[in-house]
């Protein structure tokens, strides 16, 4: 074959089709019984080769096509795009259809194809001379079959797995996304935040919706997604069309929006008869962590308890629920889904968005609250001359100073009781304001009423 001087740029894609795709009339060059003349040299074979090309597979590969004298006539690298094609279906010249069979991803083959398995005695006008032997340096990037399903391989499963992901659960996971040749195309780790999504409802590609089913919290698995369950022939962003995607995922947590909290009591003292209820003032210690064990916060480390009035909105709803009907000395673990915790937003720098939280709690002290709706109660009988007693200077008007002094004296002597856990001055001021109907800063005898004398409860 005569050397050809070729100074022009590689052919554009339409010509590529002429070169590598065989139309119906060109196909008969196969089947001449001269397959032995096809020479295949395996130049580089990867250590790991879980799968090899079979007839009928779809492959993506790079190649450089040269004539025997080394002159390049075509290269996929020049187009910065792999060549994508079904193998063994007559879409390629016969020699290439045969040469690709048995290849591993990342394998490199050097192939010499005789003209009878390429473009024969006719060649391709202006590109391939008649009777040309063609050389191809081939690197296989990708392989799948239209019969492929999602493949799942678990390589770490936590010892305890009380529940696995089901359809409609909401999951947070980390992942590295690579192509079959190992090239990384995306990673949640690089963004330093989990990927969060509902499962089985089409929010993610079909292959991930399927591949995440049945996974445990803390599990690590590889999910291999063929393109028909991924981004298809079109691809998306930096994912080329017809690419197999490999996701190495680590599930951080999941929950279902219908989940409530879960309470596990680890220890109860012998006398566990006084149980916490709404309005009680509680002092407790806690460790807060994520389901994967990451510690977020600990009052034990701070050396002082956390103190709240139960049912007063001082903690997230899940925590309020988790502290109910608990006795002093009891230890329990409360698991709180995000909709009863810190929600989708989380707490900046402290709690990730949509995180399930684990609280290990010990109740140290309980001060019984007042009946619901009361901020102050009398322990015994109420004096019949209450207004006169409060109006110390006897001028018929009670000022805040008189009122405050009187209430505190009642509490100090054990005759009255303020709701525990709140700012006493604030309670007293609210009580006074409630009695001062016309808001002039003084309470008159007419304004003054006992709480129980009214349908609408006030404070005294
Ligand atoms: Ca007065
Ligand atoms: Ca008044």
mmCIF file of C-alpha atoms and ligand atoms in Angstrom, residues 391 393 395 397-398 402, ligand 1:
data_model
loop_
_atom_site.group_PDB
_atom_site.id
_atom_site.type_symbol
_atom_site.label_atom_id
_atom_site.label_comp_id
_atom_site.label_asym_id
_atom_site.label_seq_id
_atom_site.Cartn_x
_atom_site.Cartn_y
_atom_site.Cartn_z
ATOM 1 C CA UNK A 391 -52.032 47.242 99.012
ATOM 2 C CA UNK A 393 -49.766 51.512 102.038
ATOM 3 C CA UNK A 395 -54.116 53.903 99.276
ATOM 4 C CA UNK A 397 -54.103 51.148 94.472
ATOM 5 C CA UNK A 398 -51.603 48.340 94.011
ATOM 6 C CA UNK A 402 -46.265 46.266 96.110
HETATM 7 CA CA1 LIG B 1 -50.883 51.026 97.241
#
